[in-house]
PDB file of C-alpha atoms in Angstrom:
ATOM      1  CA  MET A   1     132.430  87.283  69.599  1.00 42.00           C
ATOM      2  CA  THR A   2     135.209  89.096  71.476  1.00 45.00           C
ATOM      3  CA  GLY A   3     135.186  91.825  74.081  1.00 48.00           C
ATOM      4  CA  ASP A   4     132.732  92.820  76.779  1.00 50.00           C
ATOM      5  CA  GLY A   5     130.353  94.383  74.302  1.00 50.00           C
ATOM      6  CA  ASP A   6     129.747  91.011  72.674  1.00 53.00           C
ATOM      7  CA  ALA A   7     129.652  89.164  75.998  1.00 56.00           C
ATOM      8  CA  GLN A   8     126.834  91.456  77.125  1.00 58.00           C
ATOM      9  CA  MET A   9     124.864  90.655  74.004  1.00 66.00           C
ATOM     10  CA  VAL A  10     124.469  86.963  74.892  1.00 71.00           C
ATOM     11  CA  GLY A  11     120.986  86.281  76.132  1.00 71.00           C
ATOM     12  CA  ARG A  12     118.568  83.379  76.213  1.00 75.00           C
ATOM     13  CA  THR A  13     115.126  83.002  74.804  1.00 75.00           C
ATOM     14  CA  SER A  14     112.343  81.724  77.032  1.00 75.00           C
ATOM     15  CA  ASP A  15     112.980  78.132  75.863  1.00 78.00           C
ATOM     16  CA  GLY A  16     116.674  78.331  76.747  1.00 78.00           C
ATOM     17  CA  ALA A  17     118.302  78.890  73.333  1.00 80.00           C
ATOM     18  CA  ARG A  18     121.239  81.279  73.314  1.00 80.00           C
ATOM     19  CA  VAL A  19     120.795  84.362  71.166  1.00 79.00           C
ATOM     20  CA  ARG A  20     122.728  87.563  70.545  1.00 77.00           C
ATOM     21  CA  ARG A  21     120.691  90.504  71.703  1.00 70.00           C
ATOM     22  CA  PRO A  22     121.287  93.673  73.666  1.00 65.00           C
ATOM     23  CA  LEU A  23     120.176  93.104  77.257  1.00 61.00           C
ATOM     24  CA  SER A  24     119.033  96.642  77.925  1.00 66.00           C
ATOM     25  CA  PRO A  25     118.834  99.891  75.991  1.00 64.00           C
ATOM     26  CA  HIS A  26     122.144 101.722  76.177  1.00 68.00           C
ATOM     27  CA  LEU A  27     121.141 105.350  76.523  1.00 68.00           C
ATOM     28  CA  GLN A  28     124.274 106.585  74.710  1.00 72.00           C
ATOM     29  CA  VAL A  29     123.381 104.795  71.490  1.00 73.00           C
ATOM     30  CA  TYR A  30     119.610 104.505  71.838  1.00 74.00           C
ATOM     31  CA  ARG A  31     117.664 106.727  69.454  1.00 79.00           C
ATOM     32  CA  PRO A  32     114.985 108.697  71.321  1.00 83.00           C
ATOM     33  CA  GLN A  33     111.516 107.545  70.350  1.00 88.00           C
ATOM     34  CA  ILE A  34     108.155 109.050  71.193  1.00 92.00           C
ATOM     35  CA  THR A  35     107.379 106.073  73.447  1.00 92.00           C
ATOM     36  CA  SER A  36     110.496 106.427  75.625  1.00 91.00           C
ATOM     37  CA  VAL A  37     110.538 110.235  75.576  1.00 94.00           C
ATOM     38  CA  LEU A  38     106.891 110.537  76.675  1.00 96.00           C
ATOM     39  CA  SER A  39     107.430 107.878  79.345  1.00 95.00           C
ATOM     40  CA  ILE A  40     110.309 109.749  81.010  1.00 95.00           C
ATOM     41  CA  LEU A  41     108.439 113.038  80.515  1.00 97.00           C
ATOM     42  CA  HIS A  42     105.515 111.605  82.510  1.00 98.00           C
ATOM     43  CA  ARG A  43     107.923 110.836  85.352  1.00 97.00           C
ATOM     44  CA  MET A  44     109.682 114.190  85.174  1.00 98.00           C
ATOM     45  CA  THR A  45     106.433 116.158  85.203  1.00 98.00           C
ATOM     46  CA  GLY A  46     105.198 113.989  88.090  1.00 98.00           C
ATOM     47  CA  VAL A  47     108.282 114.837  90.155  1.00 98.00           C
ATOM     48  CA  ALA A  48     108.011 118.509  89.116  1.00 98.00           C
ATOM     49  CA  LEU A  49     104.364 118.623  90.181  1.00 98.00           C
ATOM     50  CA  ALA A  50     105.203 117.000  93.518  1.00 98.00           C
ATOM     51  CA  ILE A  51     107.750 119.798  94.109  1.00 98.00           C
ATOM     52  CA  GLY A  52     105.203 122.285  92.755  1.00 97.00           C
ATOM     53  CA  THR A  53     102.767 121.363  95.531  1.00 98.00           C
ATOM     54  CA  LEU A  54     105.004 123.602  97.684  1.00 97.00           C
ATOM     55  CA  LEU A  55     103.625 126.553  95.716  1.00 97.00           C
ATOM     56  CA  LEU A  56     100.036 125.423  96.328  1.00 97.00           C
ATOM     57  CA  VAL A  57     100.688 124.946 100.055  1.00 98.00           C
ATOM     58  CA  TRP A  58     102.396 128.346 100.279  1.00 98.00           C
ATOM     59  CA  TRP A  59      99.403 129.992  98.608  1.00 98.00           C
ATOM     60  CA  LEU A  60      96.890 128.199 100.863  1.00 97.00           C
ATOM     61  CA  VAL A  61      98.798 128.852 104.094  1.00 97.00           C
ATOM     62  CA  ALA A  62      99.366 132.505 103.148  1.00 97.00           C
ATOM     63  CA  ALA A  63      95.671 132.965 102.394  1.00 97.00           C
ATOM     64  CA  ALA A  64      94.809 131.402 105.756  1.00 97.00           C
ATOM     65  CA  SER A  65      97.447 133.463 107.605  1.00 96.00           C
ATOM     66  CA  GLY A  66      96.618 137.066 106.765  1.00 94.00           C
ATOM     67  CA  ASP A  67      96.768 139.931 104.299  1.00 95.00           C
ATOM     68  CA  ALA A  68     100.530 140.499 104.544  1.00 96.00           C
ATOM     69  CA  ALA A  69     101.392 136.848 103.819  1.00 97.00           C
ATOM     70  CA  TYR A  70      98.852 136.760 100.986  1.00 97.00           C
ATOM     71  CA  ALA A  71     100.313 139.950  99.489  1.00 96.00           C
ATOM     72  CA  ALA A  72     103.764 138.312  99.542  1.00 97.00           C
ATOM     73  CA  VAL A  73     102.658 135.183  97.653  1.00 97.00           C
ATOM     74  CA  SER A  74     100.597 137.279  95.221  1.00 96.00           C
ATOM     75  CA  GLY A  75     103.622 139.494  94.616  1.00 96.00           C
ATOM     76  CA  PHE A  76     105.797 136.489  93.813  1.00 97.00           C
ATOM     77  CA  LEU A  77     103.210 134.933  91.480  1.00 95.00           C
ATOM     78  CA  ARG A  78     102.923 138.230  89.543  1.00 95.00           C
ATOM     79  CA  SER A  79     106.700 138.647  89.211  1.00 97.00           C
ATOM     80  CA  PRO A  80     108.392 137.473  85.967  1.00 97.00           C
ATOM     81  CA  LEU A  81     109.908 134.498  87.815  1.00 97.00           C
ATOM     82  CA  GLY A  82     106.566 133.688  89.417  1.00 97.00           C
ATOM     83  CA  LEU A  83     104.765 133.795  86.079  1.00 96.00           C
ATOM     84  CA  LEU A  84     107.447 131.572  84.527  1.00 97.00           C
ATOM     85  CA  VAL A  85     107.099 129.037  87.365  1.00 97.00           C
ATOM     86  CA  LEU A  86     103.309 129.143  87.030  1.00 97.00           C
ATOM     87  CA  PHE A  87     103.518 128.604  83.264  1.00 97.00           C
ATOM     88  CA  GLY A  88     105.816 125.593  83.728  1.00 98.00           C
ATOM     89  CA  TRP A  89     103.508 124.342  86.464  1.00 98.00           C
ATOM     90  CA  THR A  90     100.491 124.613  84.125  1.00 98.00           C
ATOM     91  CA  ALA A  91     102.269 122.810  81.282  1.00 98.00           C
ATOM     92  CA  ALA A  92     103.511 120.051  83.615  1.00 98.00           C
ATOM     93  CA  LEU A  93     100.021 119.641  85.075  1.00 98.00           C
ATOM     94  CA  TRP A  94      98.350 119.325  81.683  1.00 98.00           C
ATOM     95  CA  TYR A  95     101.013 116.970  80.329  1.00 98.00           C
ATOM     96  CA  HIS A  96     100.805 114.705  83.382  1.00 98.00           C
ATOM     97  CA  PHE A  97      97.003 114.881  83.127  1.00 98.00           C
ATOM     98  CA  CYS A  98      96.923 113.855  79.434  1.00 98.00           C
ATOM     99  CA  ALA A  99      99.666 111.236  79.735  1.00 98.00           C
ATOM    100  CA  GLY A 100      97.967 109.933  82.873  1.00 98.00           C
ATOM    101  CA  LEU A 101      94.719 109.433  80.947  1.00 98.00           C
ATOM    102  CA  ARG A 102      96.779 107.540  78.358  1.00 97.00           C
ATOM    103  CA  HIS A 103      98.191 105.322  81.117  1.00 97.00           C
ATOM    104  CA  LEU A 104      94.699 104.654  82.471  1.00 97.00           C
ATOM    105  CA  THR A 105      93.535 103.473  79.033  1.00 96.00           C
ATOM    106  CA  TRP A 106      96.527 101.095  78.940  1.00 96.00           C
ATOM    107  CA  ASP A 107      95.584  99.859  82.427  1.00 95.00           C
ATOM    108  CA  ALA A 108      92.133  99.125  81.037  1.00 94.00           C
ATOM    109  CA  GLY A 109      93.819  97.036  78.324  1.00 93.00           C
ATOM    110  CA  TRP A 110      93.278  99.430  75.415  1.00 94.00           C
ATOM    111  CA  GLY A 111      95.692 101.095  73.009  1.00 93.00           C
ATOM    112  CA  PHE A 112      98.770  98.850  72.990  1.00 92.00           C
ATOM    113  CA  ALA A 113      99.117  98.512  69.198  1.00 93.00           C
ATOM    114  CA  LEU A 114     102.061 100.578  67.964  1.00 92.00           C
ATOM    115  CA  PRO A 115     100.015 102.845  65.640  1.00 94.00           C
ATOM    116  CA  GLN A 116      97.649 103.595  68.551  1.00 95.00           C
ATOM    117  CA  VAL A 117     100.591 104.240  70.900  1.00 95.00           C
ATOM    118  CA  HIS A 118     102.035 106.758  68.447  1.00 95.00           C
ATOM    119  CA  ARG A 119      98.656 108.382  67.807  1.00 96.00           C
ATOM    120  CA  THR A 120      97.728 108.781  71.489  1.00 97.00           C
ATOM    121  CA  GLY A 121     101.273 110.005  72.229  1.00 97.00           C
ATOM    122  CA  TRP A 122     101.041 112.831  69.706  1.00 97.00           C
ATOM    123  CA  ALA A 123      97.483 113.523  70.879  1.00 98.00           C
ATOM    124  CA  ALA A 124      98.740 113.924  74.463  1.00 98.00           C
ATOM    125  CA  LEU A 125     101.427 116.383  73.319  1.00 98.00           C
ATOM    126  CA  ILE A 126      99.017 118.433  71.210  1.00 98.00           C
ATOM    127  CA  ALA A 127      96.375 118.410  73.956  1.00 98.00           C
ATOM    128  CA  THR A 128      99.001 119.604  76.449  1.00 98.00           C
ATOM    129  CA  ALA A 129      99.918 122.561  74.230  1.00 98.00           C
ATOM    130  CA  VAL A 130      96.266 123.452  73.544  1.00 98.00           C
ATOM    131  CA  LEU A 131      95.149 123.168  77.186  1.00 98.00           C
ATOM    132  CA  THR A 132      98.175 125.115  78.475  1.00 98.00           C
ATOM    133  CA  LEU A 133      97.621 127.958  76.014  1.00 98.00           C
ATOM    134  CA  LEU A 134      93.860 127.922  76.650  1.00 98.00           C
ATOM    135  CA  THR A 135      94.411 128.117  80.423  1.00 98.00           C
ATOM    136  CA  TRP A 136      96.721 131.116  80.002  1.00 97.00           C
ATOM    137  CA  VAL A 137      94.515 132.887  77.475  1.00 97.00           C
ATOM    138  CA  VAL A 138      91.603 132.627  79.908  1.00 96.00           C
ATOM    139  CA  GLY A 139      93.854 133.496  82.871  1.00 95.00           C
ATOM    140  CA  VAL A 140      95.213 136.641  81.206  1.00 93.00           C
ATOM    141  CA  ALA A 141      91.753 137.645  79.986  1.00 93.00           C
ATOM    142  CA  VAL A 142      90.233 137.586  83.484  1.00 87.00           C
ATOM    143  CA  MET A 143      93.328 139.043  85.216  1.00 78.00           C
TER     144      MET A 143
ATOM    145  CA  MET B   1     132.150  55.626  65.652  1.00 44.00           C
ATOM    146  CA  SER B   2     130.075  58.697  65.440  1.00 47.00           C
ATOM    147  CA  GLU B   3     127.138  56.846  67.010  1.00 49.00           C
ATOM    148  CA  THR B   4     129.149  55.980  70.148  1.00 50.00           C
ATOM    149  CA  ALA B   5     130.533  59.520  70.428  1.00 49.00           C
ATOM    150  CA  ARG B   6     127.032  60.939  70.321  1.00 52.00           C
ATOM    151  CA  SER B   7     125.696  58.558  72.966  1.00 53.00           C
ATOM    152  CA  ALA B   8     128.634  59.381  75.272  1.00 59.00           C
ATOM    153  CA  ALA B   9     127.882  63.135  75.164  1.00 60.00           C
ATOM    154  CA  PRO B  10     125.585  64.437  77.910  1.00 63.00           C
ATOM    155  CA  GLN B  11     122.000  64.448  76.799  1.00 64.00           C
ATOM    156  CA  ILE B  12     120.528  67.902  76.439  1.00 62.00           C
ATOM    157  CA  PRO B  13     116.760  67.769  76.646  1.00 61.00           C
ATOM    158  CA  ARG B  14     115.161  69.394  73.628  1.00 65.00           C
ATOM    159  CA  GLU B  15     112.187  70.485  75.665  1.00 66.00           C
ATOM    160  CA  VAL B  16     113.276  72.781  78.485  1.00 62.00           C
ATOM    161  CA  PRO B  17     110.579  72.826  81.160  1.00 63.00           C
ATOM    162  CA  ARG B  18     108.949  76.234  81.359  1.00 64.00           C
ATOM    163  CA  ALA B  19     107.113  77.615  84.345  1.00 63.00           C
ATOM    164  CA  ARG B  20     103.544  78.551  83.525  1.00 68.00           C
ATOM    165  CA  GLU B  21     103.092  80.235  86.879  1.00 68.00           C
ATOM    166  CA  MET B  22     106.031  82.315  88.146  1.00 69.00           C
ATOM    167  CA  ARG B  23     104.951  82.192  91.799  1.00 70.00           C
ATOM    168  CA  SER B  24     105.165  79.503  94.464  1.00 74.00           C
ATOM    169  CA  GLN B  25     102.057  77.773  95.779  1.00 75.00           C
ATOM    170  CA  LEU B  26     102.468  79.518  99.152  1.00 75.00           C
ATOM    171  CA  GLY B  27     102.951  82.847  97.401  1.00 71.00           C
ATOM    172  CA  ARG B  28      99.753  82.278  95.466  1.00 72.00           C
ATOM    173  CA  ALA B  29      97.875  81.338  98.633  1.00 75.00           C
ATOM    174  CA  ARG B  30      99.048  84.467 100.449  1.00 74.00           C
ATOM    175  CA  GLY B  31      98.669  86.486  97.275  1.00 70.00           C
ATOM    176  CA  LEU B  32     100.799  89.420  98.336  1.00 76.00           C
ATOM    177  CA  GLY B  33     104.103  88.985  96.461  1.00 72.00           C
ATOM    178  CA  ALA B  34     107.641  90.034  97.374  1.00 69.00           C
ATOM    179  CA  ALA B  35     106.719  93.477  98.693  1.00 71.00           C
ATOM    180  CA  HIS B  36     104.027  91.984 101.011  1.00 72.00           C
ATOM    181  CA  GLY B  37     101.591  94.579  99.763  1.00 77.00           C
ATOM    182  CA  GLY B  38     100.038  92.780  96.805  1.00 76.00           C
ATOM    183  CA  THR B  39      98.536  95.157  94.272  1.00 83.00           C
ATOM    184  CA  ARG B  40      97.632  97.764  96.903  1.00 88.00           C
ATOM    185  CA  HIS B  41     100.238 100.334  95.830  1.00 92.00           C
ATOM    186  CA  TRP B  42      99.426  99.979  92.122  1.00 93.00           C
ATOM    187  CA  TRP B  43      95.716 100.119  92.783  1.00 94.00           C
ATOM    188  CA  ALA B  44      95.915 103.139  95.110  1.00 96.00           C
ATOM    189  CA  GLN B  45      97.911 105.026  92.482  1.00 97.00           C
ATOM    190  CA  ARG B  46      95.230 104.337  89.851  1.00 97.00           C
ATOM    191  CA  LEU B  47      92.333 105.162  92.193  1.00 97.00           C
ATOM    192  CA  THR B  48      93.881 108.517  93.139  1.00 98.00           C
ATOM    193  CA  ALA B  49      94.642 109.159  89.453  1.00 98.00           C
ATOM    194  CA  ILE B  50      91.002 108.581  88.520  1.00 98.00           C
ATOM    195  CA  ALA B  51      89.853 110.807  91.404  1.00 98.00           C
ATOM    196  CA  LEU B  52      92.256 113.532  90.312  1.00 98.00           C
ATOM    197  CA  VAL B  53      90.869 113.706  86.746  1.00 98.00           C
ATOM    198  CA  PRO B  54      87.668 115.615  87.687  1.00 98.00           C
ATOM    199  CA  LEU B  55      89.329 117.279  90.707  1.00 98.00           C
ATOM    200  CA  VAL B  56      92.117 118.788  88.571  1.00 98.00           C
ATOM    201  CA  LEU B  57      89.605 120.087  86.012  1.00 98.00           C
ATOM    202  CA  TRP B  58      87.638 121.690  88.865  1.00 98.00           C
ATOM    203  CA  PHE B  59      90.868 123.039  90.420  1.00 98.00           C
ATOM    204  CA  VAL B  60      92.049 124.728  87.201  1.00 98.00           C
ATOM    205  CA  ALA B  61      88.595 126.273  86.692  1.00 97.00           C
ATOM    206  CA  SER B  62      88.635 127.470  90.322  1.00 97.00           C
ATOM    207  CA  VAL B  63      92.110 128.994  90.054  1.00 97.00           C
ATOM    208  CA  LEU B  64      91.051 130.841  86.898  1.00 97.00           C
ATOM    209  CA  HIS B  65      87.978 132.045  88.807  1.00 96.00           C
ATOM    210  CA  LEU B  66      90.209 133.298  91.664  1.00 96.00           C
ATOM    211  CA  VAL B  67      92.910 134.978  89.518  1.00 94.00           C
ATOM    212  CA  GLY B  68      93.556 138.449  90.934  1.00 90.00           C
ATOM    213  CA  ALA B  69      91.141 137.959  93.833  1.00 93.00           C
ATOM    214  CA  ALA B  70      91.857 139.690  97.153  1.00 94.00           C
ATOM    215  CA  ARG B  71      92.266 137.530 100.264  1.00 96.00           C
ATOM    216  CA  PRO B  72      88.716 138.079 101.626  1.00 95.00           C
ATOM    217  CA  ALA B  73      87.296 136.967  98.273  1.00 96.00           C
ATOM    218  CA  VAL B  74      89.361 133.754  98.438  1.00 96.00           C
ATOM    219  CA  ALA B  75      88.132 133.097 101.994  1.00 96.00           C
ATOM    220  CA  HIS B  76      84.542 133.784 100.947  1.00 96.00           C
ATOM    221  CA  TRP B  77      84.915 131.350  98.052  1.00 97.00           C
ATOM    222  CA  MET B  78      86.426 128.673 100.318  1.00 97.00           C
ATOM    223  CA  ALA B  79      83.600 129.158 102.851  1.00 97.00           C
ATOM    224  CA  HIS B  80      81.239 127.465 100.416  1.00 97.00           C
ATOM    225  CA  PRO B  81      80.944 123.853 101.635  1.00 97.00           C
ATOM    226  CA  VAL B  82      81.269 122.397  98.129  1.00 98.00           C
ATOM    227  CA  ASN B  83      84.488 124.315  97.456  1.00 98.00           C
ATOM    228  CA  ALA B  84      85.999 123.429 100.841  1.00 98.00           C
ATOM    229  CA  ALA B  85      85.114 119.740 100.470  1.00 98.00           C
ATOM    230  CA  LEU B  86      86.428 119.498  96.904  1.00 98.00           C
ATOM    231  CA  PHE B  87      89.612 121.354  97.842  1.00 98.00           C
ATOM    232  CA  ALA B  88      90.160 119.007 100.785  1.00 98.00           C
ATOM    233  CA  ALA B  89      89.589 116.028  98.459  1.00 98.00           C
ATOM    234  CA  LEU B  90      92.056 117.520  95.960  1.00 98.00           C
ATOM    235  CA  VAL B  91      94.704 117.958  98.688  1.00 98.00           C
ATOM    236  CA  ILE B  92      94.290 114.396 100.010  1.00 98.00           C
ATOM    237  CA  ALA B  93      94.292 112.771  96.555  1.00 98.00           C
ATOM    238  CA  THR B  94      97.214 114.910  95.338  1.00 98.00           C
ATOM    239  CA  PHE B  95      99.554 114.184  98.239  1.00 98.00           C
ATOM    240  CA  HIS B  96      98.641 110.500  98.359  1.00 98.00           C
ATOM    241  CA  HIS B  97      99.201 110.176  94.586  1.00 98.00           C
ATOM    242  CA  ALA B  98     102.442 112.205  94.749  1.00 98.00           C
ATOM    243  CA  GLN B  99     104.065 110.140  97.503  1.00 98.00           C
ATOM    244  CA  LEU B 100     103.070 106.876  95.767  1.00 97.00           C
ATOM    245  CA  GLY B 101     104.636 108.102  92.518  1.00 98.00           C
ATOM    246  CA  LEU B 102     107.795 109.483  94.158  1.00 98.00           C
ATOM    247  CA  GLN B 103     108.199 106.163  95.976  1.00 97.00           C
ATOM    248  CA  VAL B 104     108.378 104.297  92.647  1.00 96.00           C
ATOM    249  CA  VAL B 105     110.903 106.790  91.256  1.00 97.00           C
ATOM    250  CA  VAL B 106     113.116 106.449  94.363  1.00 97.00           C
ATOM    251  CA  GLU B 107     112.844 102.643  94.310  1.00 94.00           C
ATOM    252  CA  ASP B 108     113.917 102.654  90.652  1.00 93.00           C
ATOM    253  CA  TYR B 109     116.912 104.968  90.925  1.00 94.00           C
ATOM    254  CA  VAL B 110     118.245 104.860  94.517  1.00 94.00           C
ATOM    255  CA  HIS B 111     120.039 101.539  94.975  1.00 92.00           C
ATOM    256  CA  ALA B 112     121.803 101.956  98.361  1.00 94.00           C
ATOM    257  CA  ASP B 113     119.476 100.411 100.968  1.00 93.00           C
ATOM    258  CA  ARG B 114     119.917 102.936 103.761  1.00 96.00           C
ATOM    259  CA  LEU B 115     119.783 105.962 101.491  1.00 97.00           C
ATOM    260  CA  ARG B 116     116.672 104.593  99.772  1.00 96.00           C
ATOM    261  CA  MET B 117     114.909 103.977 103.088  1.00 96.00           C
ATOM    262  CA  ALA B 118     115.884 107.416 104.381  1.00 98.00           C
ATOM    263  CA  THR B 119     114.679 109.100 101.176  1.00 98.00           C
ATOM    264  CA  LEU B 120     111.379 107.209 101.248  1.00 97.00           C
ATOM    265  CA  LEU B 121     110.750 108.100 104.889  1.00 98.00           C
ATOM    266  CA  ALA B 122     111.583 111.762 104.200  1.00 98.00           C
ATOM    267  CA  ILE B 123     109.212 111.835 101.204  1.00 98.00           C
ATOM    268  CA  LYS B 124     106.359 110.164 103.094  1.00 98.00           C
ATOM    269  CA  GLY B 125     106.856 112.449 106.083  1.00 98.00           C
ATOM    270  CA  ALA B 126     106.994 115.579 103.932  1.00 98.00           C
ATOM    271  CA  ALA B 127     103.883 114.538 101.981  1.00 98.00           C
ATOM    272  CA  ALA B 128     101.954 113.890 105.206  1.00 98.00           C
ATOM    273  CA  LEU B 129     103.009 117.191 106.789  1.00 98.00           C
ATOM    274  CA  LEU B 130     102.405 119.288 103.665  1.00 98.00           C
ATOM    275  CA  GLY B 131      99.032 117.608 103.222  1.00 98.00           C
ATOM    276  CA  LEU B 132      98.055 118.349 106.825  1.00 98.00           C
ATOM    277  CA  LEU B 133      99.250 121.934 106.458  1.00 98.00           C
ATOM    278  CA  ALA B 134      97.196 122.412 103.290  1.00 98.00           C
ATOM    279  CA  LEU B 135      94.127 120.757 104.840  1.00 98.00           C
ATOM    280  CA  TYR B 136      94.353 122.941 107.939  1.00 98.00           C
ATOM    281  CA  ALA B 137      94.674 126.057 105.771  1.00 98.00           C
ATOM    282  CA  VAL B 138      91.604 125.018 103.731  1.00 98.00           C
ATOM    283  CA  LEU B 139      89.538 124.505 106.897  1.00 97.00           C
ATOM    284  CA  LYS B 140      90.742 127.723 108.543  1.00 97.00           C
ATOM    285  CA  LEU B 141      89.904 129.701 105.371  1.00 96.00           C
ATOM    286  CA  ALA B 142      86.513 128.037 105.196  1.00 96.00           C
ATOM    287  CA  PHE B 143      85.579 128.542 108.858  1.00 95.00           C
ATOM    288  CA  SER B 144      87.185 131.829 109.871  1.00 89.00           C
ATOM    289  CA  GLY B 145      88.493 133.500 106.714  1.00 77.00           C
TER     290      GLY B 145
END
């Protein structure tokens, strides 16, 4: 029991007994797990989608402004960079959609057992991949 | 000997009192908690999330329908009352949901009071303005192409 590392591992249980336990996950030594990775991914895609609303607003305002503005936004969306941004946007949207549904089931009190958490986590990832590819297959087919 | 030493030591109660309810009586009566907003933020985020489930499905289907469309075709599509109303609902729910979510992220990671307040105000202002801009564009497309 010497050094700061040990001092930080002293905690108390809810009935006051002292125990040795890490007080918070140290990211440097914490093994990534599907629970933590999907949680931060939900946040990151949420922030990305919030920034991505700029693209939606640009498209709407351009369409409402005139042919020249609409041609400019269409040109960007058809460029390699535009297509890449759109693909990332689609994947982020579907992931946040699927993970959001998972969060709503938790809010309803369902799916907290660890096997269920792992199952719904993998389901969200697979559904994201399937829905993203499906969206782009349809999008390219009608283009 | 050992009996007297034990009785002289300060008595540590074996049963530590535990709070069953973590809030004060006044806090319970007011029912709004430390942020003075109660569950309003949490609830609004869930309500907008639920609203966005069908709206996003409709939005993706609509975008796929409009892929490659010229501007007049987009305006014609938006002129349909159902499309304009659903798009307006999508814009409102999206920006409300986005600023609620960004607020939580900022509150979690930005610890300096002034910077946090400034960031939150900037996010809320930007969300309101972008939402208004998008709504106006939807209505202009719907009414005058």
